[in-house]
Short mmCIF file of N, CA and C in Angstrom, two decimals:
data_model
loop_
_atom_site.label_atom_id
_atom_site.label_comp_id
_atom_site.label_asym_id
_atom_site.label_seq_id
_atom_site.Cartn_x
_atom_site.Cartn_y
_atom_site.Cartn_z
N UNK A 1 209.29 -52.84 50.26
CA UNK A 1 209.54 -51.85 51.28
C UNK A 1 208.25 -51.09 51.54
N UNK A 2 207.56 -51.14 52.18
CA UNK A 2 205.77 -50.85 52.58
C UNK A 2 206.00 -49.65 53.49
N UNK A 3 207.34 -49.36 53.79
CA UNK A 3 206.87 -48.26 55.02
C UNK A 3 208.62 -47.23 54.05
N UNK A 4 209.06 -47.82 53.16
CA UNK A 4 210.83 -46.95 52.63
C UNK A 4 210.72 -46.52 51.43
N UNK A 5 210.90 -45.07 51.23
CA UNK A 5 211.01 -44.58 49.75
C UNK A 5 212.41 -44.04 49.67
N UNK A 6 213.08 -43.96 48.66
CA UNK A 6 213.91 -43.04 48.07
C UNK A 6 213.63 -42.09 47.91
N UNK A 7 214.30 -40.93 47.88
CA UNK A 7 213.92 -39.62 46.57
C UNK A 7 215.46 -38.63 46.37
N UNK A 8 215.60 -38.44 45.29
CA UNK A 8 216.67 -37.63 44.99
C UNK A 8 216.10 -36.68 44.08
N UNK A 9 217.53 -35.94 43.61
CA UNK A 9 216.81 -34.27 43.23
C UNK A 9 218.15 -33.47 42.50
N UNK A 10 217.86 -32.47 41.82
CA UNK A 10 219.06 -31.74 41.42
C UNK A 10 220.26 -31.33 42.10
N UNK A 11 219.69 -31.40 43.51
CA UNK A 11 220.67 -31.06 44.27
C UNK A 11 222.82 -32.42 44.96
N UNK A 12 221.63 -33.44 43.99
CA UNK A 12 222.95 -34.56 43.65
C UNK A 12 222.35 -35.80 44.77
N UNK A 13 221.77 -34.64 45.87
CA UNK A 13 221.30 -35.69 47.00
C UNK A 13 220.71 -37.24 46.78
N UNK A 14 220.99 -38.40 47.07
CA UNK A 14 219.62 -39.99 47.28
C UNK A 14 219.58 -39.68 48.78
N UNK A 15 218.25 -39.78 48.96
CA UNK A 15 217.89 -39.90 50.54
C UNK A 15 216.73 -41.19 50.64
N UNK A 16 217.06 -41.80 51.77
CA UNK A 16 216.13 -43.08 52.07
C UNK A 16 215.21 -42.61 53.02
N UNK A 17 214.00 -42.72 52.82
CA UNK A 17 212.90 -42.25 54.15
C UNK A 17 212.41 -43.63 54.43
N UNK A 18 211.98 -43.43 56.03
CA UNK A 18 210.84 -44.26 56.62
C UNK A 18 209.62 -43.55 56.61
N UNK A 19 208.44 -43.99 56.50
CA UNK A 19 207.33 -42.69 55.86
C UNK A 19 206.90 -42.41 57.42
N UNK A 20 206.85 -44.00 58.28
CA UNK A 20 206.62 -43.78 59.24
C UNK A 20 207.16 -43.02 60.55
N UNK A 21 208.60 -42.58 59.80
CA UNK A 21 209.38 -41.54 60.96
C UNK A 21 208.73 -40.30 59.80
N UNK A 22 208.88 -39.67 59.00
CA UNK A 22 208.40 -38.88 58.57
C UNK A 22 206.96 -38.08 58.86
N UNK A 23 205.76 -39.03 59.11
CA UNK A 23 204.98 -38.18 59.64
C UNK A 23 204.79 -37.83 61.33
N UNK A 24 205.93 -38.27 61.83
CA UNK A 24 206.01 -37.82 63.39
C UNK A 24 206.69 -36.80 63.28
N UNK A 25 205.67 -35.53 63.75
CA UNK A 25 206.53 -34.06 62.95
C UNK A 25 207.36 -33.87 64.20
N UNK A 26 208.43 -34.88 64.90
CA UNK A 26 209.65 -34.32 65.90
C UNK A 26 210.68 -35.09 64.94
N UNK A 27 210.42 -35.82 63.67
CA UNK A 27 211.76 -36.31 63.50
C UNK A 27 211.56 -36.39 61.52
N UNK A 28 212.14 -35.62 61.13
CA UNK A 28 212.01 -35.30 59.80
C UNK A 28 213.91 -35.32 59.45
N UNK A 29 214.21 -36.55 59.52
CA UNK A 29 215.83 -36.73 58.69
C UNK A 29 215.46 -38.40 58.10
N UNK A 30 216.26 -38.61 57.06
CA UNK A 30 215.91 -39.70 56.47
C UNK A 30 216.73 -40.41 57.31
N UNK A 31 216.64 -41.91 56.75
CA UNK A 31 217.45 -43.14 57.62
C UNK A 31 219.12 -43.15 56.74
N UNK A 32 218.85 -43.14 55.44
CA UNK A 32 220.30 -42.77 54.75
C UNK A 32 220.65 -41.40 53.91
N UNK A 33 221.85 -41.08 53.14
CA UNK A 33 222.18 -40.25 52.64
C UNK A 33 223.18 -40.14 51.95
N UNK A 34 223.07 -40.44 50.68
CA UNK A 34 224.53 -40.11 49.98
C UNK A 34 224.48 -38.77 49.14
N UNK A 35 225.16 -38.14 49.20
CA UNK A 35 225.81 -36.54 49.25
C UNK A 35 225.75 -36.41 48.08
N UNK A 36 226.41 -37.07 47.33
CA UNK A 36 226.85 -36.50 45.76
C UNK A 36 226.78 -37.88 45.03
N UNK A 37 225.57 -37.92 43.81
CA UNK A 37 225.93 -38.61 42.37
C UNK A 37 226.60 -38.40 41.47
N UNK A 38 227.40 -37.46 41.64
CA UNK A 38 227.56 -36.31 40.27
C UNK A 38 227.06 -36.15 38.95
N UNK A 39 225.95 -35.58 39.60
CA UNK A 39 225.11 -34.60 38.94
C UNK A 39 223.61 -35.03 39.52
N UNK A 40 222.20 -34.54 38.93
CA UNK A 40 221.01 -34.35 39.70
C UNK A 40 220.78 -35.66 39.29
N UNK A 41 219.88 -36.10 40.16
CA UNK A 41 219.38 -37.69 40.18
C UNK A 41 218.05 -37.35 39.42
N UNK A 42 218.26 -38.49 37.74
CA UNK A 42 216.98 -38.34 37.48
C UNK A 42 216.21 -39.48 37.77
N UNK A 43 216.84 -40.48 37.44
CA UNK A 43 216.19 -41.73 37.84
C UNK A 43 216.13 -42.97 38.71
N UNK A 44 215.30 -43.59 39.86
CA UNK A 44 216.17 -44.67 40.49
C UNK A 44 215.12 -45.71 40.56
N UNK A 45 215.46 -46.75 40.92
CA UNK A 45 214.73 -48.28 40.84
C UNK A 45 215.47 -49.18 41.82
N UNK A 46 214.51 -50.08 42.44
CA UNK A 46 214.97 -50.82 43.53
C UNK A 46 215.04 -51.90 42.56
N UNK A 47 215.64 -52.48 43.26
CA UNK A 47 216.22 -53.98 42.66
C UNK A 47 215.01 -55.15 43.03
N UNK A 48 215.05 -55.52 41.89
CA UNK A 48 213.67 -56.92 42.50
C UNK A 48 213.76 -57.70 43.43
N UNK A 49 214.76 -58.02 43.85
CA UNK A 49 214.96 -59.21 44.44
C UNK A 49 215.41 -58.36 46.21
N UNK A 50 216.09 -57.73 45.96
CA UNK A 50 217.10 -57.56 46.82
C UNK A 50 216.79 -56.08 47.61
N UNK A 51 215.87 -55.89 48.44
CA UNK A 51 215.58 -54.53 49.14
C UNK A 51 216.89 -53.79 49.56
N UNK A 52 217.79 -54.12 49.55
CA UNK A 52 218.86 -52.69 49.83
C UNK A 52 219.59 -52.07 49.28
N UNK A 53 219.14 -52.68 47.61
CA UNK A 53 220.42 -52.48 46.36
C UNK A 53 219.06 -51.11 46.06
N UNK A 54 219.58 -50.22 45.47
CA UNK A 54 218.65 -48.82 44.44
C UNK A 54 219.96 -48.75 43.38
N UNK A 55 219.39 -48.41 42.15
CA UNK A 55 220.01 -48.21 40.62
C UNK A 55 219.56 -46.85 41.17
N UNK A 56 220.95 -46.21 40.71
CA UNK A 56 220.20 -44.34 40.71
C UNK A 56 221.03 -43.88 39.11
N UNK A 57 220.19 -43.25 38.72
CA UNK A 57 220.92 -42.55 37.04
C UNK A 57 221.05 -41.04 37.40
N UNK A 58 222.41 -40.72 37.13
CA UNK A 58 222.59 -39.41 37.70
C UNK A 58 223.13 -38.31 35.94
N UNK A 59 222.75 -37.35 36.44
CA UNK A 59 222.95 -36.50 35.14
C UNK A 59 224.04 -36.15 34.54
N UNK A 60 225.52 -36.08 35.51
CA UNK A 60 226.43 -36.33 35.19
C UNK A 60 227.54 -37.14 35.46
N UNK A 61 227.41 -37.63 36.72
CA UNK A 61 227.51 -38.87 36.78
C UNK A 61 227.73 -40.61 36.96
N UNK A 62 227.06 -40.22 35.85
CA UNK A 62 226.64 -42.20 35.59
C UNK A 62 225.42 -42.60 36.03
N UNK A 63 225.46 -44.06 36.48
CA UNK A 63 224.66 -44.94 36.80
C UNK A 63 225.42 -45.77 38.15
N UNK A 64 224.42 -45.76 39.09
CA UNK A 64 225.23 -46.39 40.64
C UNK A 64 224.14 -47.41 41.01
N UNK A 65 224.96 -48.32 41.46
CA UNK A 65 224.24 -49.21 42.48
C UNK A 65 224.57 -49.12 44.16
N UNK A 66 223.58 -48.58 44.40
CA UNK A 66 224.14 -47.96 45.87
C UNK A 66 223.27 -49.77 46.94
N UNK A 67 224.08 -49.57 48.06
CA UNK A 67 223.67 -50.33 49.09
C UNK A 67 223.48 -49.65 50.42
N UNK A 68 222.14 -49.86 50.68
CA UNK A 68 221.98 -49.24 51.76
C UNK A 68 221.70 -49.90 52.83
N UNK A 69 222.41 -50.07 54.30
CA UNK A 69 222.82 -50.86 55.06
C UNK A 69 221.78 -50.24 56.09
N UNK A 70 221.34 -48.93 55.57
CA UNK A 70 219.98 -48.90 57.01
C UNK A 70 218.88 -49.84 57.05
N UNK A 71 219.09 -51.01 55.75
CA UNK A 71 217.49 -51.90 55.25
C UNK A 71 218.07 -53.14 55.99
N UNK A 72 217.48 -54.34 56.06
CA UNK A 72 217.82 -55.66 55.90
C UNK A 72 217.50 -55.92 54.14
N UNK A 73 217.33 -56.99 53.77
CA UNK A 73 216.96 -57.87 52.67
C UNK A 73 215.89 -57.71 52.58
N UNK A 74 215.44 -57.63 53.54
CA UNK A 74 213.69 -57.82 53.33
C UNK A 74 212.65 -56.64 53.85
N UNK A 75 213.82 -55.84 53.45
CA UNK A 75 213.13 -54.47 53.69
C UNK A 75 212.99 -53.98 54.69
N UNK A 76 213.13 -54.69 56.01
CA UNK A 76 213.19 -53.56 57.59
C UNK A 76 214.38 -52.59 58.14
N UNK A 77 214.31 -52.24 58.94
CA UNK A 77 214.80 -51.52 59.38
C UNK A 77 216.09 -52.18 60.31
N UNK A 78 217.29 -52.00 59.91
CA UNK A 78 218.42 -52.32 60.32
C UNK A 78 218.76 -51.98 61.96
N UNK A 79 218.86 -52.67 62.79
CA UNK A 79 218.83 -51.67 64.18
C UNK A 79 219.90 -50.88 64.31
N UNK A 80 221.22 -51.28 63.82
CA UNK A 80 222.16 -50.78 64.09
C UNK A 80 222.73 -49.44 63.96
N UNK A 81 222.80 -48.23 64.65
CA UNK A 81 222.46 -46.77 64.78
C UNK A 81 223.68 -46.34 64.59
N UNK A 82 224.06 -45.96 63.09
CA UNK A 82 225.45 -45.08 62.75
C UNK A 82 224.19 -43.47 62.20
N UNK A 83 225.40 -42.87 61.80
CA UNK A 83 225.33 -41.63 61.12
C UNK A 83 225.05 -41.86 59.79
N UNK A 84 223.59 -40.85 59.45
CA UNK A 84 223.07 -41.19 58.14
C UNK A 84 223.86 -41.28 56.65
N UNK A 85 225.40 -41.13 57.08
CA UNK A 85 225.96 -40.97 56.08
C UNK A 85 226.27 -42.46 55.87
N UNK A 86 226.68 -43.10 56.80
CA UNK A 86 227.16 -44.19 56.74
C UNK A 86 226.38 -45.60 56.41
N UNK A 87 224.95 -45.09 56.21
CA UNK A 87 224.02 -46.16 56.26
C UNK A 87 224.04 -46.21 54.81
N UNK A 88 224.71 -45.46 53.88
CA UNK A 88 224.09 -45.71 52.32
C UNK A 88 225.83 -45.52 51.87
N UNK A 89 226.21 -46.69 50.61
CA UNK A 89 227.33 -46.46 49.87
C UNK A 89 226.79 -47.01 48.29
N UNK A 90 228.46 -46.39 46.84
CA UNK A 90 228.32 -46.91 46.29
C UNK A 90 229.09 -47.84 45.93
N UNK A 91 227.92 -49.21 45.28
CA UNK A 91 228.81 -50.02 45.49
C UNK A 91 229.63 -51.02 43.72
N UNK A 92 228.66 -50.28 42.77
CA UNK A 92 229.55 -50.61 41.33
C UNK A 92 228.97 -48.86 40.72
N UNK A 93 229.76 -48.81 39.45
CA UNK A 93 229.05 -47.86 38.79
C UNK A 93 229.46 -47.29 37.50
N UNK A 94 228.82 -47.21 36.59
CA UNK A 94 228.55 -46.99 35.00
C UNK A 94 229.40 -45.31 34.83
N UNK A 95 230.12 -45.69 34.52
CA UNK A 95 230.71 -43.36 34.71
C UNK A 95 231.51 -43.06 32.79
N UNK A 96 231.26 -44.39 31.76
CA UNK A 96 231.95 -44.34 30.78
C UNK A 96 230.89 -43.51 29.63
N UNK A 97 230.54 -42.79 30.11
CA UNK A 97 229.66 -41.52 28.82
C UNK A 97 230.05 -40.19 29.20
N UNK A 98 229.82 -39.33 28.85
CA UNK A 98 229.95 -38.22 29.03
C UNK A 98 229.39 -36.98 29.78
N UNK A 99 228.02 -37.73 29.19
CA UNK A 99 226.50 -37.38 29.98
C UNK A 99 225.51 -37.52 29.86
N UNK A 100 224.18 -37.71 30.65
CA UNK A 100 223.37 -38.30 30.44
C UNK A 100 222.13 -37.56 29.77
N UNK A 101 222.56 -36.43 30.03
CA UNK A 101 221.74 -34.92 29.61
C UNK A 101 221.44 -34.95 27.85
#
């Protein structure tokens, strides 16, 4: 993904950026968005193979494999124009601990 980062935060938020919509200072919203991990996102990793899968480790919780449908496979940009909510889901996920804290 040469032009797509992730970043999440205490606030529970994963957000997907294009870096290249990002520095056009008229349009500062990411391409996806999922709302709540339950709890702050400490850790995430793209999948080797597969540009639209992200592992996110959340503080309380679990562990998610989210799919994000704003990518193709190969990392571009999906044309198809929903609401940033809808471009990112989860799609298995680890929730059998207590916490990760």
């Amino acid at each position: 993904q040469p032009f797509v980062f992730a970043s999440g935060s205490y606030d529970e938020t994963v957000r997907i950026w294009d870096i290249r919509s990002v520095s056009d200072s008229k349009q500062h919203y990411p391409l996806a968005k999922l709302s709540s991990c339950g709890g702050g996102v400490w850790q995430m990793k793209w999948h080797p193979k597969d540009s639209t899968k992200l592992l996110v480790a959340a503080m309380h919780g679990g562990c998610h494999v989210l799919k994000i449908d704003a990518l193709h496979n190969n990392g571009q940009l999906n044309s198809a124009r929903l609401p940033e909510e809808d471009h990112i889901r989860v799609t298995s996920s680890f929730i059998e601990h207590k916490s990760m804290a």
